[in-house]
Coordinates of C-alpha atoms in Angstrom, one line a residue:
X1 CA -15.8 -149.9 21.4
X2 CA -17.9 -150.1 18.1
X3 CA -17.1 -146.8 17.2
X4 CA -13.0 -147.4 17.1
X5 CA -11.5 -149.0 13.4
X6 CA -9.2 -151.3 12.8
X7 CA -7.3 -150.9 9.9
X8 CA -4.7 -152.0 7.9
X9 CA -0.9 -150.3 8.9
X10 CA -0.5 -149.7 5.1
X11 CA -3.9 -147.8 5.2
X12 CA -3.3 -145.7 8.2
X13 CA 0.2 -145.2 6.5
X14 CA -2.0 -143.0 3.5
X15 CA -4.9 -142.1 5.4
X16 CA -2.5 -139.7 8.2
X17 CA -3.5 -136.3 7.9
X18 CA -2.1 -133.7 10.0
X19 CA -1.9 -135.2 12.9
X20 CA 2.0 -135.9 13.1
X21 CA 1.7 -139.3 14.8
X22 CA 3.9 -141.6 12.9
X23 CA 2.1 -145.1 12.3
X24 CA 3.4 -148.5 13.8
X25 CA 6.9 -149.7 12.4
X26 CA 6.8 -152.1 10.0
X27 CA 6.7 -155.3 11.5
X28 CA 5.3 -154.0 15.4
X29 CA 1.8 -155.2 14.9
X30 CA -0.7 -156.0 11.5
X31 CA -3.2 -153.8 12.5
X32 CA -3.6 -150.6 13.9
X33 CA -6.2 -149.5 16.4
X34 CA -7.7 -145.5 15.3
X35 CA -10.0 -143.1 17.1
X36 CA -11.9 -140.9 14.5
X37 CA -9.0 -141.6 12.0
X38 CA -6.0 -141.1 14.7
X39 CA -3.9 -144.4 14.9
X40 CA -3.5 -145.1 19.0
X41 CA 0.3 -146.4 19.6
X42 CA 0.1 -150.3 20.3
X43 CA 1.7 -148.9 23.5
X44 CA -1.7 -147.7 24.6
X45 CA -3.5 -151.6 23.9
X46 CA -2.8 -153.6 27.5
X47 CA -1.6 -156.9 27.7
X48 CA -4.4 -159.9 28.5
X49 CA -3.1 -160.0 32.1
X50 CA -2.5 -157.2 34.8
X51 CA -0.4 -157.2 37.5
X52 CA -1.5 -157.9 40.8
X53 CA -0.5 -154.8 42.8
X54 CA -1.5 -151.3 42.4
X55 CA 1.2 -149.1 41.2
X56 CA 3.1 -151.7 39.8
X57 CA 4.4 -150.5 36.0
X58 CA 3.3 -152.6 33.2
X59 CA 5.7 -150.7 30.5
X60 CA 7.3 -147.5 29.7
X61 CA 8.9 -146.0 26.8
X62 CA 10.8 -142.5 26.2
X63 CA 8.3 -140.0 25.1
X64 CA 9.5 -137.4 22.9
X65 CA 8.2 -133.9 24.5
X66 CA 6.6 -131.6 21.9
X67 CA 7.9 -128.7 23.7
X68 CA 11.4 -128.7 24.9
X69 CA 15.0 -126.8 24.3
X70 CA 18.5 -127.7 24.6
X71 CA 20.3 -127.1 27.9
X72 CA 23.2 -127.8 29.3
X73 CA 22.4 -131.0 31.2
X74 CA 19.6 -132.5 29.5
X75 CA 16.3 -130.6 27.7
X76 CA 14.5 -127.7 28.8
X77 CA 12.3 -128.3 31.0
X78 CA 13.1 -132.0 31.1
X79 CA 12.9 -135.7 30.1
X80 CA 9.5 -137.8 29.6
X81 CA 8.6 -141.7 30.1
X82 CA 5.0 -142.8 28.7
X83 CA 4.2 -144.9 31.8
X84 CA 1.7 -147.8 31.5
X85 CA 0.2 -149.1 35.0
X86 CA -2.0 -151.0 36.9
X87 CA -4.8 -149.6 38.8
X88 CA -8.3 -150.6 40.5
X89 CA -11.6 -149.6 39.1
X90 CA -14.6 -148.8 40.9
X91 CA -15.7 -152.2 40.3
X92 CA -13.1 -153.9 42.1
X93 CA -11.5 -155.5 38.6
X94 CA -8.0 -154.4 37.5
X95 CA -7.4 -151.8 34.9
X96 CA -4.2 -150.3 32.9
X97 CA -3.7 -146.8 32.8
X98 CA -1.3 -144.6 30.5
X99 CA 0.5 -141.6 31.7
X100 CA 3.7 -139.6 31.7
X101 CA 6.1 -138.8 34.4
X102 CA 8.5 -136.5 33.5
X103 CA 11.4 -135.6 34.8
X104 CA 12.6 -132.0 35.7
X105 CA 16.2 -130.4 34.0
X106 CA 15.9 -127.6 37.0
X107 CA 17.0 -128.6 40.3
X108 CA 14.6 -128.7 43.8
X109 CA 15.7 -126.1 45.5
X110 CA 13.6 -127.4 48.8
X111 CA 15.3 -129.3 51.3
X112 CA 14.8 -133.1 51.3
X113 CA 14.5 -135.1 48.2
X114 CA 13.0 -133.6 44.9
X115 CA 8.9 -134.1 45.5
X116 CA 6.2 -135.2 42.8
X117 CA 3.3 -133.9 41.9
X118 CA 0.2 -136.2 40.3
X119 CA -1.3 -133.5 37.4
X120 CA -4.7 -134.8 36.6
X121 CA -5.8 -133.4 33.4
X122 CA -8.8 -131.6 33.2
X123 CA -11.5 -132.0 30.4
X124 CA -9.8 -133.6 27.2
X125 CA -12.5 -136.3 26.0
X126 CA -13.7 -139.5 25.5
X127 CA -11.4 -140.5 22.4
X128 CA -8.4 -142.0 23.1
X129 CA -6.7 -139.5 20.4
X130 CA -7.7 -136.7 23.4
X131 CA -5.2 -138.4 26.1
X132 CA -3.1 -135.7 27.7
X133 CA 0.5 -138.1 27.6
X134 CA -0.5 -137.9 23.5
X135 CA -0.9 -134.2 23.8
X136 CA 2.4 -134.0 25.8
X137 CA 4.1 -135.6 22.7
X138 CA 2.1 -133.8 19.8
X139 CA 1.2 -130.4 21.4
X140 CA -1.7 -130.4 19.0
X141 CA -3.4 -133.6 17.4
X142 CA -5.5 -132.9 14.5
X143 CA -7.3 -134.9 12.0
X144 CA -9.0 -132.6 9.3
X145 CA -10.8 -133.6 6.3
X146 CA -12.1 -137.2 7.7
X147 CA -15.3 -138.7 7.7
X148 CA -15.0 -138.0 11.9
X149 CA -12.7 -134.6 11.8
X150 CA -10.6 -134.1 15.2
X151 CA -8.8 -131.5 17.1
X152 CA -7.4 -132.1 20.8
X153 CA -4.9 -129.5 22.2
X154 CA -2.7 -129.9 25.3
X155 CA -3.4 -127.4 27.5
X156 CA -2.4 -128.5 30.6
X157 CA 1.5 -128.0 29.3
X158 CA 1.4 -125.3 30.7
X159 CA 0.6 -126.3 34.1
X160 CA 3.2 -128.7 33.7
X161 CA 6.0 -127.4 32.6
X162 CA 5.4 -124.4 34.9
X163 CA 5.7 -127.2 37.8
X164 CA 9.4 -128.2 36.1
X165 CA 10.5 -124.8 35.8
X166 CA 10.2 -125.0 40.2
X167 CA 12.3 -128.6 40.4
X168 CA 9.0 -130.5 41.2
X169 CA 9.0 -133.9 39.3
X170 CA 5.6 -134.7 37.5
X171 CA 3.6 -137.5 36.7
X172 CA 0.6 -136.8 34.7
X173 CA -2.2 -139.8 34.6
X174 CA -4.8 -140.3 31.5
X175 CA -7.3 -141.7 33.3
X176 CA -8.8 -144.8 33.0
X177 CA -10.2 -145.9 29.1
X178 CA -8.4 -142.3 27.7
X179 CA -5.8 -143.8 25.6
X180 CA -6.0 -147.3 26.4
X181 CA -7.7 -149.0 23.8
X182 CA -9.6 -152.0 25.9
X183 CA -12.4 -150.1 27.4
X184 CA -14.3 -146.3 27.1
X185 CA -13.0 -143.6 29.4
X186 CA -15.1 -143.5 32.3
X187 CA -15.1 -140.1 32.4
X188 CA -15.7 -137.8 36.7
X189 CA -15.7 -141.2 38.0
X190 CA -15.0 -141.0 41.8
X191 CA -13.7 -143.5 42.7
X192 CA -11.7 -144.9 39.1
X193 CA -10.6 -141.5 38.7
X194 CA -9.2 -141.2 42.5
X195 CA -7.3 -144.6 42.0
X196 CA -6.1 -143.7 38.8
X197 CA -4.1 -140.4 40.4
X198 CA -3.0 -142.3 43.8
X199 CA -1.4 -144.8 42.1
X200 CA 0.6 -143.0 39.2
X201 CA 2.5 -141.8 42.3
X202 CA 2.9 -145.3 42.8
X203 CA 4.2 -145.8 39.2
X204 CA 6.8 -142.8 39.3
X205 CA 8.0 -143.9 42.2
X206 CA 8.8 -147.3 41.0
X207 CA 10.4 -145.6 37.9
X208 CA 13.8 -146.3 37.5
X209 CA 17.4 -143.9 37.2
X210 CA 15.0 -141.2 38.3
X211 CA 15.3 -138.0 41.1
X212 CA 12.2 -139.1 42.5
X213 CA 12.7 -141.4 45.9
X214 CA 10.5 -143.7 48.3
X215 CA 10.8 -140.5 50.7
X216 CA 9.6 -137.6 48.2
X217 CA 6.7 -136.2 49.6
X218 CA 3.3 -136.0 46.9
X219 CA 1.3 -133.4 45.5
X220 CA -1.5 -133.8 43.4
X221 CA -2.8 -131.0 41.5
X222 CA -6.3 -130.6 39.3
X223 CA -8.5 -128.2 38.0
X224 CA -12.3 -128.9 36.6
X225 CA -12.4 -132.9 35.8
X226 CA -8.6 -133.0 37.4
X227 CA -10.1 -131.0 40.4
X228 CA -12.3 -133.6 41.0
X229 CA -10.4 -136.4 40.5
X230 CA -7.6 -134.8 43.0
X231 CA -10.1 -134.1 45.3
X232 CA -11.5 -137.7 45.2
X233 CA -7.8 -138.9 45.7
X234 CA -7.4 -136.7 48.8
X235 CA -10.4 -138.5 50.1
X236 CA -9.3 -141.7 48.9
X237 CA -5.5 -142.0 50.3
X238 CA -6.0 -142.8 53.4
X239 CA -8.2 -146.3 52.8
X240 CA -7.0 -147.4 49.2
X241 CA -3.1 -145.7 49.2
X242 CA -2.0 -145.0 52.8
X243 CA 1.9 -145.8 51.2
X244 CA 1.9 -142.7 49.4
X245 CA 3.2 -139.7 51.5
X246 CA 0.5 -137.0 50.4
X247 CA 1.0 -133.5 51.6
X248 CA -1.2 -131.2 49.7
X249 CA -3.3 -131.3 47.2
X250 CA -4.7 -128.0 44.9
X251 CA -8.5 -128.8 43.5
X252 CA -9.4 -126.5 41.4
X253 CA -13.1 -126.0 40.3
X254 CA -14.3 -129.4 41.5
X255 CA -17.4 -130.8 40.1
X256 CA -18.2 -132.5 43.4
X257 CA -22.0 -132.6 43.1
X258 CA -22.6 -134.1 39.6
X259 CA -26.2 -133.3 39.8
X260 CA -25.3 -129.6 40.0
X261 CA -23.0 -130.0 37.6
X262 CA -25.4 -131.5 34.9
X263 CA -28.3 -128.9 35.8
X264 CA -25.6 -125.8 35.1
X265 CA -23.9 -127.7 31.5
X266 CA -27.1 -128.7 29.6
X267 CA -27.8 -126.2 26.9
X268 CA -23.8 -124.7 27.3
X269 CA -20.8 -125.4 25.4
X270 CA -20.0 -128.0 27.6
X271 CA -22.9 -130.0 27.3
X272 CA -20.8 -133.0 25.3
X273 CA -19.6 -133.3 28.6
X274 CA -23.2 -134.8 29.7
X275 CA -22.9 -137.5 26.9
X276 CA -19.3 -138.4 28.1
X277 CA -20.5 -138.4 31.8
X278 CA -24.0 -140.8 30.8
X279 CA -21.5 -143.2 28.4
X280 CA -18.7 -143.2 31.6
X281 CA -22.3 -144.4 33.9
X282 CA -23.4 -147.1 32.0
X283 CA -19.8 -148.7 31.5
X284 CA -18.8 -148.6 35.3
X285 CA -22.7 -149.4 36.0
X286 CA -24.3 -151.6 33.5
X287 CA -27.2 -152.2 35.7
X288 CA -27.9 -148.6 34.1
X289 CA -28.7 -149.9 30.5
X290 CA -32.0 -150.8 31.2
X291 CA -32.7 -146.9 31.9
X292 CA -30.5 -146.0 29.4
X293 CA -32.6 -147.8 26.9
X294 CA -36.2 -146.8 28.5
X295 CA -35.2 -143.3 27.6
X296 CA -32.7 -142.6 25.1
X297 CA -34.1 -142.1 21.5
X298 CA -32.2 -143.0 17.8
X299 CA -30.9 -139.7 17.6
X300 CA -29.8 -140.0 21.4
X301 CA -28.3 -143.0 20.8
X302 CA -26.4 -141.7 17.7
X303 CA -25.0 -138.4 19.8
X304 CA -23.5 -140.9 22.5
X305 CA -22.0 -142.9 20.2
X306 CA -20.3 -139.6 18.3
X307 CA -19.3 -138.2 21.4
X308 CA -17.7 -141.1 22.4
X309 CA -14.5 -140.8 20.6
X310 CA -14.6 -137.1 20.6
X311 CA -12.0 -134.0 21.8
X312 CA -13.2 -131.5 24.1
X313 CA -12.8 -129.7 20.8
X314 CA -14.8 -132.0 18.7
X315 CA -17.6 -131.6 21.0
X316 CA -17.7 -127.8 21.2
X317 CA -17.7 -127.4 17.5
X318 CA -20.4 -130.1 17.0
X319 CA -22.6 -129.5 20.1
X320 CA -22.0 -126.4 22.0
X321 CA -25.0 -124.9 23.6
X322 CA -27.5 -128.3 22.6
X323 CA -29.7 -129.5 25.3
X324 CA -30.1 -133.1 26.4
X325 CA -33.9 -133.0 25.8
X326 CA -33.2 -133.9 22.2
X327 CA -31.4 -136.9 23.2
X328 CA -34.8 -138.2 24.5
X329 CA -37.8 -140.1 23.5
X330 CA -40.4 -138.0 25.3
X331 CA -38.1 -134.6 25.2
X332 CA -37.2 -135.4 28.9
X333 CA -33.4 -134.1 29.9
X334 CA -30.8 -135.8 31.8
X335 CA -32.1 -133.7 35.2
X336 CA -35.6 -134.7 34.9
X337 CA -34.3 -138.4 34.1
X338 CA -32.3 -138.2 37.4
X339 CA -34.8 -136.6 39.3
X340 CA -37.5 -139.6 38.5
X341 CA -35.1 -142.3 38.1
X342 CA -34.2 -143.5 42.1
X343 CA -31.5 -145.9 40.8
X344 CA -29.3 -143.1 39.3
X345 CA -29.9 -140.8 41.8
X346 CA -28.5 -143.2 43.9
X347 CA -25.5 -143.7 42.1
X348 CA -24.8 -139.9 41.4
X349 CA -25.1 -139.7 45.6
X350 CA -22.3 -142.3 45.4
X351 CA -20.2 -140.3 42.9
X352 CA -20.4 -137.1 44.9
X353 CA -16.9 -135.6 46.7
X354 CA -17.0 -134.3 50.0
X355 CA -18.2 -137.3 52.5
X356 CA -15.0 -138.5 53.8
X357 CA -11.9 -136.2 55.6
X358 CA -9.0 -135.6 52.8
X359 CA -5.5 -136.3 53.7
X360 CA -3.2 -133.4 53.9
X361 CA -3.8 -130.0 53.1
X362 CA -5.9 -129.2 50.6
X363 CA -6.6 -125.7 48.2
X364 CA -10.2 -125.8 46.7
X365 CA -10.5 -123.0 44.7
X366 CA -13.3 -121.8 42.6
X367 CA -14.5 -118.8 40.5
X368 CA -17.3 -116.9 41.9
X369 CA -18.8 -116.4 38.8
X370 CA -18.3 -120.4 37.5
X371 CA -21.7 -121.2 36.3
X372 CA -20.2 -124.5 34.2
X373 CA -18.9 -126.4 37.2
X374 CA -20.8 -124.4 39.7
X375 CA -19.6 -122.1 42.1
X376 CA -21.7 -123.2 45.2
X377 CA -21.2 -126.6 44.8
X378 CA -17.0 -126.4 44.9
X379 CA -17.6 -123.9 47.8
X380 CA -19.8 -126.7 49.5
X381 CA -16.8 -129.3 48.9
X382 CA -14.9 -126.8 51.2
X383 CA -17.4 -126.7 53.7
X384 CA -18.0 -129.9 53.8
X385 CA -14.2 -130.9 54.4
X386 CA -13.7 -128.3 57.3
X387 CA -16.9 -130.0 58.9
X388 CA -15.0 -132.7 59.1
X389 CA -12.2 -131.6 60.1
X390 CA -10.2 -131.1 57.0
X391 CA -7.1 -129.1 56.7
X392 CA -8.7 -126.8 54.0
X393 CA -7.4 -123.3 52.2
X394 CA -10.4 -122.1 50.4
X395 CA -9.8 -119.8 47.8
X396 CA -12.4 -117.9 45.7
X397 CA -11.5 -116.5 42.6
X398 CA -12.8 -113.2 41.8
X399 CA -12.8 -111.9 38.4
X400 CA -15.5 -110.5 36.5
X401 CA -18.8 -112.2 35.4
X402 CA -17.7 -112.9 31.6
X403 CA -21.4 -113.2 30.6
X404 CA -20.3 -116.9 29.2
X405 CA -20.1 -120.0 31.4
X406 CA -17.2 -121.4 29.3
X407 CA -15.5 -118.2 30.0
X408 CA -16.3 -118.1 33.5
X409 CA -14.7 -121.4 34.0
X410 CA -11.7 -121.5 32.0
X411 CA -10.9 -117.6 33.0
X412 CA -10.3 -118.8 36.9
X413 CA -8.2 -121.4 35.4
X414 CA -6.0 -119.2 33.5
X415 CA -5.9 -116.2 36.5
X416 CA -5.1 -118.8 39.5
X417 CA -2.6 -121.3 37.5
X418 CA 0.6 -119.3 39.0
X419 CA -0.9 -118.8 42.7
X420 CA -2.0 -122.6 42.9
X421 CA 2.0 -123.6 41.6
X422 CA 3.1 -121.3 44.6
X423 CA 0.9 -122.3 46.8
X424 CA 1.7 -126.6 45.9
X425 CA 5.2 -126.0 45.7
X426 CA 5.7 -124.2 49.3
X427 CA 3.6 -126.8 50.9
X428 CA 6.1 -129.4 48.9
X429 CA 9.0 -127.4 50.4
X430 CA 7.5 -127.6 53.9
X431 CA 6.3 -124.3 54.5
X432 CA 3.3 -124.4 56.4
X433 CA -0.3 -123.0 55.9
X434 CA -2.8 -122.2 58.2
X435 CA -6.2 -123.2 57.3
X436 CA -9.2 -121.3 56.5
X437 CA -11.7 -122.9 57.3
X438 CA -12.8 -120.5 60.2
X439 CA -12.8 -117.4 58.1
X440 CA -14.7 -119.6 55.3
X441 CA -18.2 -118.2 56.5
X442 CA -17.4 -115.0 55.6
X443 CA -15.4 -115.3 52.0
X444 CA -17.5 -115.7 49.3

């Protein structure tokens, strides 16, 4: 938290550049929190005491949508609430998370009541600038000519609104630490993560003058980090959220096996991604420091700390293709560090997806050419959820190798966005799906 700025409302007020988020009204607080020059809403800072149950709504406001028309009952393609709510970490303690549950203009054509889906973002970053219920306001947040520049789009709109367009109410969750200001985001954390999605359906449910009832079955949907966190959730419902009538669930590109994941990233465009995963470790974990410390040079220490409050974009244009052995005292990288360190081994084991049977059906898809968050290691997640006796639909993307591991994982993204809305929204509807789990041995 050393990294974020307090400043003065009257500074912020001159110091705004680009990035189209108005500062605090006079008199709502004297000081403003900022990440990399971006003032965070005082919505996002929690109160000094949680409530007890999971779920339970700590505050909402209306949330202006960046993207939205006219129509003739209500805007196009509906209404949004910023949702503040209380969740569980992996620690046990309580935790606030920020969101947005929106409400579609088109009805549900479905029989039944109108269902929800949980959207859990995929990769936005560590700042809270990069939270996807800011995105949903701003569209694009930028802050250019800084002494910390930033750029964080909201691409999973799209996704979204596509979801609207079929009657399906959303609620989209930021994850635990991106937005709110109290602690850092702890970024593919199983089990905060999984808690973070199962109990924003909590939240929209307990939303007020909304479509959404106690009945409406649940969808959660994910792709890359949301993938994972989805998938977790599906693992997770039946111990931590057995109240929350889960159906089906669409995980795209999962990074189940975080070891895999950090072997295939170093050296990439992704490989900020490695300094948000190491920061996430050490704050669920601090029992991690000591290693942390043992290892980690000045100029490791100073890349952490940058990447801390970065975008997704941030990182790409300040680290892309890098390798973690720079971060290092002895020029070891994160892999060799896990593979001689049994303490973190041991906690990546505990962070991997794919031990325990998910509730409802479940769509894992993957590109077969994904070489960011490997291809083998989603396809495993399948296999290891039919083995025990998992409802599963695997489906393999197959599009050309791109020559580019960013390209190969965003272009399955892009390609199976419309096929995995069908697919969630029939299941919502109640049409069935037969598994595929016997036919999995031969797909590829």
């Amino acid at each position: 938290m050393s990294t974020r700025t307090r400043l003065t409302a009257a500074l912020l007020t001159a110091s705004i550049v680009g990035a189209g988020i108005a500062p605090l009204a006079a008199g709502a607080a004297d000081t403003v929190i900022t990440s990399r020059g971006i003032p965070i809403p005082a919505f996002y800072t929690p109160p000094a005491t949680l409530p007890a149950d999971n779920g339970t709504l700590i505050r909402t406001e209306p949330l202006p949508l960046a993207l939205s028309l006219p129509g003739v009952n209500g805007p196009l393609p509906g209404s949004a609430t910023r949702i503040m709510y209380k969740s569980t970490d992996s620690g046990g303690k309580p935790v606030a998370v920020t969101g947005a549950y929106l409400e579609p203009a088109a009805p549900w054509p479905g029989l039944g009541p109108r269902p929800l889906v949980v959207l859990a973002p995929g990769t936005m970053g560590q700042g809270d600038q990069c939270s996807t219920s800011l995105a949903l306001q701003h569209g694009l947040i930028l802050g250019i000519g800084r002494e910390q520049s930033t750029v964080s789009i909201g691409y999973e709109i799209l996704a979204i609104y596509r979801l609207l367009a079929r009657g399906v109410a959303v609620v989209q969750t930021d994850y635990a630490g991106l937005g709110t200001t109290d602690r850092l985001h702890t970024y593919i954390n199983r089990v905060d993560s999984g808690h973070a999605v199962l109990d924003a359906a909590r939240a929209a449910k307990a939303l007020p003058d909304t479509s959404v009832t106690a009945s409406s079955a649940v969808g959660l949907y994910g792709y890359s980090q949301g993938g994972g966190a989805v998938a977790s959730a599906a693992e997770l419902q039946a111990s931590y959220a057995p109240d929350v009538r889960l159906r089906a669930t669409y995980a795209g590109a999962p990074p189940a096996d975080i070891t895999d994941v950090t072997a295939a990233i170093d050296g990439s465009e992704l490989v900020g991604a490695l300094g948000w995963s190491v920061n996430g470790f050490v704050q669920s974990e601090p029992d991690l420091q000591p290693l942390l410390d043992r290892y980690l040079s000045d100029a490791g220490r100073a890349v952490l700390k940058d990447l801390s409050t970065m975008c997704v974009g941030d990182a790409l244009f300040a680290y892309a293709n890098r390798r973690s052995s720079a971060w290092t005292v002895n020029g070891e990288s994160v892999l060799d560090i896990i593979r001689a360190e049994p303490r973190l081994r041991d906690y990546l084991d505990e962070q991997r997806v794919g031990d325990r049977k998910p509730a409802g059906i479940v769509r894992v898809a993957t590109g077969v050419f994904d070489n960011a968050v490997p291809h083998g290691q989603a396809r495993g997640l399948a296999v290891d959820w039919c083995r025990l006796g998992g409802d599963v639909v695997y489906a393999p993307v197959i599009l050309p190798d791109a020559g580019n591991p960013l390209l190969n994982h965003f272009g399955p993204l892009v390609a199976d966005q419309g096929p995995a809305v069908d697919w969630l929204t029939h299941r919502l509807a109640g049409l069935p799906a037969p598994s595929t789990c016997a036919i999995l041995p031969l797909q590829p």
